[in-house]
Amino acid sequence: MSDAVNNAWQIHSALQTWTSNVDSKASFVLGIETIVATAVITTTTDDGPLATFHGWRMQGLFVASIVLLFVAAVLCVLVVAPKLRVKSMDSEKSDNFVYFGHVRHWKQEELESALEQRAFLPVLSRQLVEMSKIAWIKHRHLAFSIWIGLVGAVLGGLAVIIN
């Protein structure tokens, strides 16, 4: 195997690790955001600090907190949701054999022949580009989720403290 193909496989492995790590982080962050949202909502029970709101500002802080925490949770769900690239599958399946979504369309004999006769680097390079796009989006969604969730938690805390 050429150095370029070996290097591409190392990059592929790194991308898999980064994607797996961001999925794990998103699961953790989603749990934290759920706990915070539950805590903020719990403050509105009969004996909670926000059982009665003192003014529309307090109510606004509370609502903003819950909305932001919900948006943050949705972003986390978008991180862990599988990205299957369904739109381009039909046009790509005859030229690709690295991604499982493409391989499932191949017959064993045809795949064997393709693996023996076709240049592997262009196929693997295309897969690396697609994986990188997916990893980038996942990381951006998680970053936004963390910041939005933090603002939501702070607003919820302020509502409790000020009220």
XYZ file of N, CA, C and O in Angstrom:
652
model
N 0.850 -1.177 0.000
C 0.000 0.000 0.000
C 0.896 1.241 0.000
O 1.908 1.286 0.687
N 0.504 2.249 -0.734
C 1.324 3.454 -0.845
C 1.289 4.264 0.445
O 0.382 4.119 1.271
N 2.297 5.132 0.588
C 2.331 6.018 1.756
C 1.103 6.921 1.801
O 0.562 7.195 2.868
N 0.666 7.386 0.633
C -0.500 8.263 0.583
C -1.750 7.543 1.100
O -2.541 8.127 1.858
N -1.939 6.308 0.710
C -3.106 5.545 1.182
C -2.977 5.267 2.672
O -3.962 5.397 3.425
N -1.789 4.923 3.137
C -1.584 4.722 4.583
C -1.886 6.000 5.360
O -2.543 5.964 6.401
N -1.410 7.121 4.851
C -1.680 8.404 5.511
C -3.168 8.708 5.512
O -3.716 9.201 6.505
N -3.824 8.413 4.405
C -5.270 8.647 4.322
C -6.008 7.796 5.356
O -6.954 8.274 5.996
N -5.588 6.544 5.525
C -6.237 5.697 6.533
C -5.985 6.223 7.942
O -6.858 6.122 8.815
N -4.823 6.799 8.194
C -4.548 7.389 9.507
C -5.460 8.593 9.747
O -5.979 8.783 10.848
N -5.655 9.393 8.709
C -6.567 10.523 8.827
C -7.993 10.016 9.048
O -8.738 10.556 9.880
N -8.372 8.981 8.337
C -9.698 8.373 8.498
C -9.905 7.933 9.944
O -10.955 8.189 10.553
N -8.909 7.291 10.502
C -8.979 6.834 11.891
C -9.107 8.020 12.848
O -9.893 7.978 13.807
N -8.348 9.079 12.598
C -8.432 10.274 13.451
C -9.821 10.900 13.356
O -10.390 11.312 14.380
N -10.375 10.955 12.154
C -11.721 11.513 11.979
C -12.762 10.683 12.725
O -13.686 11.231 13.331
N -12.614 9.365 12.679
C -13.536 8.509 13.426
C -13.440 8.792 14.921
O -14.462 8.860 15.611
N -12.225 8.967 15.410
C -12.022 9.249 16.831
C -12.625 10.591 17.203
O -13.330 10.711 18.218
N -12.379 11.607 16.405
C -12.934 12.934 16.691
C -14.456 12.912 16.675
O -15.105 13.536 17.507
N -15.013 12.201 15.723
C -16.474 12.116 15.628
C -17.046 11.375 16.830
O -18.045 11.788 17.415
N -16.412 10.300 17.207
C -16.859 9.539 18.379
C -16.758 10.396 19.645
O -17.670 10.383 20.487
N -15.664 11.146 19.758
C -15.481 11.997 20.939
C -16.534 13.097 21.022
O -17.050 13.386 22.101
N -16.855 13.719 19.890
C -17.853 14.790 19.930
C -19.228 14.213 20.248
O -20.025 14.845 20.951
N -19.515 13.006 19.777
C -20.781 12.356 20.121
C -20.861 12.100 21.627
O -21.896 12.338 22.254
N -19.764 11.631 22.206
C -19.733 11.381 23.659
C -19.896 12.674 24.441
O -20.648 12.728 25.425
N -19.200 13.717 24.011
C -19.317 15.010 24.693
C -20.741 15.542 24.593
O -21.272 16.089 25.563
N -21.345 15.398 23.434
C -22.718 15.882 23.250
C -23.684 15.137 24.164
O -24.606 15.749 24.729
N -23.486 13.849 24.329
C -24.347 13.074 25.234
C -24.211 13.581 26.662
O -25.202 13.733 27.381
N -22.979 13.859 27.073
C -22.725 14.389 28.414
C -23.362 15.765 28.580
O -24.061 16.031 29.559
N -23.140 16.647 27.595
C -23.686 17.996 27.663
C -25.214 17.963 27.660
O -25.860 18.715 28.398
N -25.803 17.089 26.864
C -27.264 16.960 26.846
C -27.782 16.570 28.227
O -28.802 17.092 28.690
N -27.089 15.679 28.892
C -27.484 15.293 30.252
C -27.424 16.471 31.210
O -28.359 16.695 31.997
N -26.353 17.247 31.134
C -26.207 18.420 32.002
C -27.312 19.441 31.702
O -27.940 19.982 32.617
N -27.546 19.692 30.414
C -28.577 20.658 30.041
C -29.967 20.210 30.493
O -30.784 21.029 30.913
N -30.212 18.925 30.433
C -31.498 18.386 30.897
C -31.648 18.576 32.404
O -32.718 18.967 32.889
N -30.588 18.322 33.133
C -30.613 18.518 34.595
C -30.857 19.981 34.932
O -31.674 20.306 35.807
N -30.160 20.882 34.239
C -30.326 22.311 34.501
C -31.751 22.754 34.168
O -32.382 23.483 34.944
N -32.277 22.318 33.025
C -33.646 22.682 32.640
C -34.646 22.165 33.674
O -35.585 22.878 34.057
N -34.437 20.938 34.126
C -35.318 20.357 35.144
C -35.241 21.173 36.436
O -36.271 21.449 37.063
N -34.035 21.579 36.811
C -33.866 22.376 38.034
C -34.565 23.727 37.900
O -35.244 24.182 38.835
N -34.424 24.355 36.736
C -35.070 25.662 36.527
C -36.583 25.503 36.558
O -37.297 26.289 37.200
N -37.097 24.489 35.894
C -38.553 24.261 35.883
C -39.063 23.942 37.284
O -40.133 24.399 37.687
N -38.284 23.188 38.049
C -38.670 22.808 39.406
C -38.820 24.023 40.311
O -39.605 23.993 41.266
N -38.116 25.113 40.005
C -38.231 26.314 40.840
C -39.615 26.945 40.772
O -39.942 27.796 41.593
N -40.433 26.502 39.810
C -41.779 27.081 39.670
C -42.850 26.275 40.409
O -44.024 26.615 40.326
N -42.441 25.222 41.115
C -43.431 24.439 41.879
C -43.994 25.301 43.000
O -43.478 26.378 43.312
N -45.039 24.807 43.655
C -45.751 25.584 44.679
C -44.835 26.183 45.745
O -45.045 27.305 46.183
N -43.842 25.441 46.186
C -42.975 25.960 47.244
C -41.606 26.393 46.702
O -40.696 26.669 47.461
N -41.472 26.498 45.394
C -40.199 26.895 44.789
C -40.012 28.399 44.762
O -40.963 29.172 44.951
N -38.773 28.853 44.540
C -38.485 30.289 44.544
C -39.190 31.068 43.430
O -39.366 32.273 43.534
N -39.613 30.398 42.385
C -40.329 31.073 41.306
C -41.798 30.648 41.255
O -42.428 30.683 40.212
N -42.334 30.268 42.416
C -43.747 29.855 42.474
C -44.630 31.010 42.019
O -45.648 30.807 41.364
N -44.259 32.197 42.380
C -44.937 33.393 41.872
C -43.869 34.328 41.323
O -42.850 34.562 41.963
N -44.108 34.792 40.146
C -43.165 35.716 39.518
C -43.464 37.136 39.974
O -44.622 37.547 40.017
N -42.430 37.861 40.302
C -42.582 39.261 40.680
C -42.242 40.116 39.460
O -41.130 40.576 39.298
N -43.225 40.276 38.606
C -43.041 41.129 37.439
C -42.758 40.351 36.172
O -42.366 39.183 36.186
N -42.978 41.022 35.076
C -42.796 40.394 33.763
C -41.336 40.127 33.457
O -41.008 39.253 32.666
N -40.428 40.872 34.090
C -38.994 40.639 33.838
C -38.562 39.258 34.336
O -37.801 38.564 33.694
N -39.069 38.909 35.511
C -38.730 37.599 36.066
C -39.304 36.492 35.197
O -38.641 35.486 34.937
N -40.528 36.706 34.764
C -41.156 35.723 33.886
C -40.372 35.631 32.576
O -40.156 34.545 32.048
N -39.923 36.757 32.060
C -39.126 36.787 30.832
C -37.805 36.048 30.995
O -37.384 35.303 30.100
N -37.136 36.250 32.132
C -35.880 35.533 32.398
C -36.116 34.027 32.426
O -35.340 33.255 31.865
N -37.188 33.641 33.103
C -37.513 32.219 33.198
C -37.787 31.621 31.821
O -37.231 30.588 31.451
N -38.644 32.272 31.043
C -38.995 31.763 29.715
C -37.764 31.728 28.813
O -37.529 30.747 28.106
N -36.956 32.784 28.842
C -35.740 32.823 28.029
C -34.802 31.687 28.415
O -34.196 31.033 27.550
N -34.698 31.438 29.707
C -33.845 30.354 30.191
C -34.297 29.008 29.634
O -33.488 28.237 29.095
N -35.576 28.731 29.727
C -36.108 27.446 29.258
C -35.961 27.325 27.744
O -35.571 26.274 27.228
N -36.258 28.392 27.022
C -36.140 28.349 25.553
C -34.690 28.099 25.146
O -34.409 27.254 24.286
N -33.751 28.799 25.770
C -32.332 28.612 25.428
C -31.859 27.197 25.774
O -31.110 26.587 25.003
N -32.284 26.695 26.910
C -31.896 25.329 27.276
C -32.499 24.310 26.313
O -31.861 23.306 25.977
N -33.704 24.563 25.839
C -34.324 23.676 24.846
C -33.549 23.725 23.534
O -33.264 22.680 22.934
N -33.200 24.921 23.070
C -32.427 25.058 21.827
C -31.077 24.351 21.972
O -30.626 23.646 21.063
N -30.436 24.517 23.119
C -29.153 23.862 23.368
C -29.300 22.339 23.315
O -28.452 21.643 22.733
N -30.373 21.829 23.886
C -30.612 20.379 23.865
C -30.845 19.891 22.440
O -30.329 18.836 22.044
N -31.590 20.644 21.649
C -31.838 20.259 20.250
C -30.509 20.207 19.488
O -30.276 19.286 18.697
N -29.627 21.166 19.739
C -28.324 21.148 19.070
C -27.534 19.899 19.444
O -26.863 19.304 18.594
N -27.615 19.489 20.703
C -26.934 18.253 21.120
C -27.516 17.039 20.413
O -26.772 16.140 20.005
N -28.809 17.012 20.269
C -29.446 15.893 19.564
C -28.985 15.866 18.111
O -28.735 14.797 17.542
N -28.833 17.038 17.497
C -28.338 17.093 16.123
C -26.915 16.549 16.016
O -26.535 15.994 14.986
N -26.134 16.703 17.075
C -24.769 16.167 17.071
C -24.793 14.643 17.033
O -24.095 14.019 16.240
N -25.592 14.041 17.884
C -25.569 12.578 17.996
C -26.438 11.870 16.965
O -26.326 10.659 16.790
N -27.289 12.609 16.270
C -28.116 11.981 15.237
C -27.229 11.495 14.096
O -26.312 12.203 13.671
N -27.451 10.286 13.592
C -26.615 9.756 12.507
C -26.691 10.638 11.255
O -27.748 11.146 10.905
N -25.549 10.825 10.622
C -25.464 11.595 9.371
C -25.173 10.598 8.248
O -24.048 10.144 8.081
N -26.198 10.248 7.487
C -26.073 9.156 6.521
C -25.868 9.600 5.075
O -25.749 8.772 4.192
N -25.838 10.868 4.786
C -25.583 11.367 3.430
C -26.502 10.725 2.391
O -26.075 10.309 1.327
N -27.760 10.653 2.674
C -28.722 9.955 1.814
C -28.908 10.661 0.480
O -29.086 10.016 -0.556
N -28.848 11.976 0.452
C -29.145 12.742 -0.759
C -28.262 12.352 -1.941
O -28.712 12.255 -3.064
N -26.977 12.147 -1.697
C -26.037 11.897 -2.793
C -25.745 10.408 -3.005
O -24.910 10.058 -3.827
N -26.432 9.553 -2.276
C -26.125 8.127 -2.298
C -26.221 7.508 -3.696
O -25.322 6.807 -4.135
N -27.296 7.742 -4.396
C -27.489 7.101 -5.692
C -26.445 7.531 -6.711
O -25.948 6.708 -7.473
N -26.096 8.799 -6.717
C -25.124 9.270 -7.712
C -23.699 8.845 -7.372
O -22.849 8.785 -8.254
N -23.417 8.523 -6.118
C -22.052 8.188 -5.692
C -21.785 6.691 -5.567
O -20.640 6.272 -5.564
N -22.827 5.886 -5.444
C -22.638 4.490 -5.037
C -21.767 3.663 -5.980
O -21.065 2.761 -5.551
N -21.761 3.962 -7.265
C -20.976 3.143 -8.192
C -19.491 3.480 -8.173
O -18.674 2.700 -8.667
N -19.129 4.611 -7.586
C -17.723 5.024 -7.563
C -17.092 4.974 -6.178
O -15.924 5.308 -6.031
N -17.849 4.602 -5.172
C -17.342 4.634 -3.795
C -17.491 3.278 -3.135
O -18.494 2.601 -3.317
N -16.493 2.945 -2.341
C -16.562 1.676 -1.622
C -15.872 1.743 -0.265
O -15.394 0.756 0.256
N -15.850 2.932 0.345
C -15.308 3.068 1.695
C -16.447 3.238 2.699
O -16.440 2.628 3.757
N -17.435 4.023 2.347
C -18.564 4.312 3.229
C -19.572 3.161 3.178
O -19.934 2.684 2.099
N -20.033 2.720 4.331
C -20.951 1.573 4.381
C -22.243 1.826 3.609
O -22.856 0.900 3.103
N -22.651 3.086 3.515
C -23.849 3.412 2.758
C -23.693 3.113 1.274
O -24.666 2.807 0.583
N -22.456 3.201 0.791
C -22.194 2.870 -0.608
C -21.973 1.365 -0.784
O -22.480 0.765 -1.727
N -21.206 0.787 0.117
C -20.834 -0.629 -0.001
C -22.064 -1.526 -0.011
O -22.090 -2.543 -0.710
N -23.104 -1.151 0.681
C -24.302 -1.997 0.750
C -24.961 -2.179 -0.617
O -25.739 -3.106 -0.813
N -24.654 -1.312 -1.575
C -25.223 -1.420 -2.919
C -24.403 -2.328 -3.838
O -24.844 -2.649 -4.934
N -23.217 -2.697 -3.418
C -22.330 -3.492 -4.263
C -22.634 -4.978 -4.126
O -23.072 -5.454 -3.082
N -22.347 -5.727 -5.183
C -22.327 -7.189 -5.113
C -20.900 -7.583 -4.754
O -19.950 -6.904 -5.135
N -20.762 -8.693 -4.055
C -19.459 -9.098 -3.547
C -18.406 -9.176 -4.663
O -17.305 -8.646 -4.510
N -18.738 -9.794 -5.756
C -17.771 -9.980 -6.846
C -17.354 -8.636 -7.447
O -16.188 -8.416 -7.761
N -18.319 -7.738 -7.616
C -18.021 -6.417 -8.171
C -17.132 -5.616 -7.225
O -16.213 -4.923 -7.659
N -17.408 -5.723 -5.940
C -16.591 -5.020 -4.952
C -15.175 -5.573 -4.941
O -14.205 -4.810 -4.910
N -15.038 -6.898 -4.981
C -13.713 -7.520 -5.047
C -12.920 -6.993 -6.226
O -11.755 -6.610 -6.097
N -13.570 -6.977 -7.354
C -12.922 -6.501 -8.579
C -12.525 -5.029 -8.448
O -11.417 -4.637 -8.836
N -13.421 -4.218 -7.912
C -13.121 -2.793 -7.741
C -11.951 -2.586 -6.789
O -11.077 -1.747 -7.038
N -11.923 -3.356 -5.706
C -10.829 -3.217 -4.735
C -9.486 -3.634 -5.337
O -8.449 -3.078 -4.986
N -9.507 -4.583 -6.241
C -8.265 -5.043 -6.875
C -7.812 -4.126 -8.006
O -6.614 -3.942 -8.203
N -8.744 -3.542 -8.734
C -8.383 -2.849 -9.971
C -8.422 -1.326 -9.878
O -7.706 -0.665 -10.624
N -9.236 -0.761 -9.038
C -9.390 0.694 -9.010
C -8.379 1.348 -8.076
O -7.928 0.759 -7.111
N -8.086 2.589 -8.393
C -7.227 3.382 -7.512
C -7.991 3.674 -6.227
O -9.138 4.127 -6.261
N -7.366 3.396 -5.122
C -8.036 3.514 -3.832
C -7.983 4.935 -3.276
O -8.901 5.391 -2.607
N -6.896 5.653 -3.557
C -6.705 6.974 -2.962
C -7.812 7.967 -3.316
O -8.288 8.674 -2.423
N -8.281 8.058 -4.556
C -9.364 9.010 -4.839
C -10.653 8.705 -4.064
O -11.320 9.627 -3.579
N -10.973 7.442 -3.928
C -12.184 7.047 -3.198
C -12.040 7.382 -1.719
O -12.939 7.958 -1.099
N -10.894 7.058 -1.161
C -10.647 7.325 0.256
C -10.573 8.830 0.516
O -11.099 9.315 1.523
N -9.966 9.564 -0.394
C -9.874 11.025 -0.240
C -11.259 11.662 -0.233
O -11.538 12.568 0.566
N -12.127 11.213 -1.112
C -13.501 11.721 -1.150
C -14.205 11.447 0.176
O -14.923 12.287 0.706
N -13.995 10.252 0.713
C -14.608 9.888 1.991
C -14.078 10.777 3.125
O -14.837 11.191 4.001
N -12.794 11.079 3.093
C -12.213 11.940 4.128
C -12.829 13.332 4.097
O -13.113 13.923 5.145
N -13.045 13.849 2.911
C -13.663 15.170 2.782
C -15.075 15.145 3.365
O -15.461 16.042 4.134
N -15.849 14.128 3.023
C -17.222 14.044 3.533
C -17.242 13.850 5.050
O -18.054 14.467 5.748
N -16.366 13.003 5.560
C -16.297 12.794 7.008
C -15.903 14.079 7.727
O -16.419 14.380 8.810
N -15.003 14.833 7.136
C -14.561 16.085 7.746
C -15.690 17.099 7.808
O -15.831 17.826 8.803
N -16.490 17.165 6.766
C -17.645 18.071 6.772
C -18.595 17.705 7.907
O -19.086 18.580 8.631
N -18.863 16.423 8.056
C -19.765 15.957 9.111
C -19.189 16.255 10.490
O -19.882 16.766 11.374
N -17.900 15.962 10.679
C -17.259 16.215 11.974
C -17.283 17.706 12.305
O -17.529 18.088 13.461
N -17.026 18.553 11.312
C -17.035 19.999 11.534
C -18.414 20.466 12.003
O -18.533 21.223 12.976
N -19.458 20.028 11.332
C -20.818 20.426 11.698
C -21.150 19.955 13.108
O -21.723 20.697 13.907
N -20.782 18.724 13.431
C -21.051 18.196 14.766
C -20.353 19.044 15.835
O -20.953 19.385 16.856
N -19.090 19.389 15.602
C -18.353 20.184 16.579
C -18.944 21.591 16.717
O -19.021 22.127 17.829
N -19.373 22.180 15.627
C -19.983 23.514 15.685
C -21.310 23.465 16.461
O -21.582 24.327 17.288
N -22.125 22.449 16.192
C -23.392 22.311 16.921
C -23.139 22.160 18.423
O -23.847 22.752 19.238
N -22.128 21.373 18.780
C -21.834 21.179 20.198
C -21.342 22.477 20.832
O -21.766 22.823 21.939
N -20.480 23.194 20.143
C -19.986 24.465 20.691
C -21.145 25.431 20.923
O -21.246 26.052 21.997
N -22.033 25.563 19.939
C -23.193 26.442 20.110
C -24.075 25.961 21.255
O -24.589 26.768 22.035
N -24.269 24.659 21.362
C -25.096 24.109 22.425
C -24.535 24.466 23.796
O -25.287 24.858 24.696
N -23.236 24.340 23.950
C -22.614 24.635 25.251
C -22.820 26.101 25.614
O -23.230 26.423 26.739
N -22.558 26.990 24.678
C -22.678 28.423 24.979
C -24.133 28.833 25.207
O -24.441 29.593 26.131
N -25.028 28.342 24.369
C -26.446 28.675 24.527
C -26.979 28.089 25.832
O -27.727 28.737 26.558
N -26.580 26.856 26.145
C -26.989 26.233 27.405
C -26.464 26.992 28.613
O -27.170 27.153 29.619
N -25.240 27.487 28.515
C -24.661 28.259 29.615
C -25.445 29.547 29.841
O -25.776 29.889 30.982
N -25.777 30.243 28.771
C -26.570 31.470 28.901
C -27.939 31.139 29.494
O -28.430 31.853 30.387
N -28.556 30.053 29.027
C -29.849 29.641 29.578
C -29.765 29.339 31.064
O -30.656 29.725 31.844
N -28.699 28.667 31.478
C -28.526 28.337 32.899
C -28.321 29.601 33.725
O -28.901 29.740 34.818
N -27.541 30.530 33.212
C -27.296 31.789 33.925
C -28.596 32.579 34.062
O -28.903 33.106 35.140
N -29.380 32.653 32.998
C -30.658 33.374 33.075
C -31.598 32.731 34.084
O -32.277 33.428 34.847
N -31.643 31.403 34.099
C -32.465 30.703 35.080
C -31.998 30.977 36.501
O -32.812 31.215 37.413
N -30.692 30.966 36.695
C -30.132 31.288 38.010
C -30.429 32.715 38.426
O -30.770 32.979 39.581
N -30.307 33.648 37.489
C -30.622 35.044 37.787
C -32.086 35.210 38.175
O -32.405 35.967 39.118
N -32.973 34.517 37.488
C -34.397 34.602 37.815
C -34.637 34.148 39.243
O -35.394 34.794 39.986
N -33.986 33.083 39.656
C -34.148 32.569 41.029
C -33.567 33.548 42.018
O -34.196 33.882 43.039
N -32.378 34.059 41.734
C -31.695 34.960 42.678
C -32.436 36.289 42.830
O -32.667 36.767 43.936
N -32.831 36.856 41.707
C -33.477 38.176 41.733
C -34.894 38.095 42.289
O -35.331 38.996 43.022
N -35.606 37.032 41.965
C -37.002 36.908 42.397
C -37.053 36.727 43.901
O -37.924 37.120 44.585
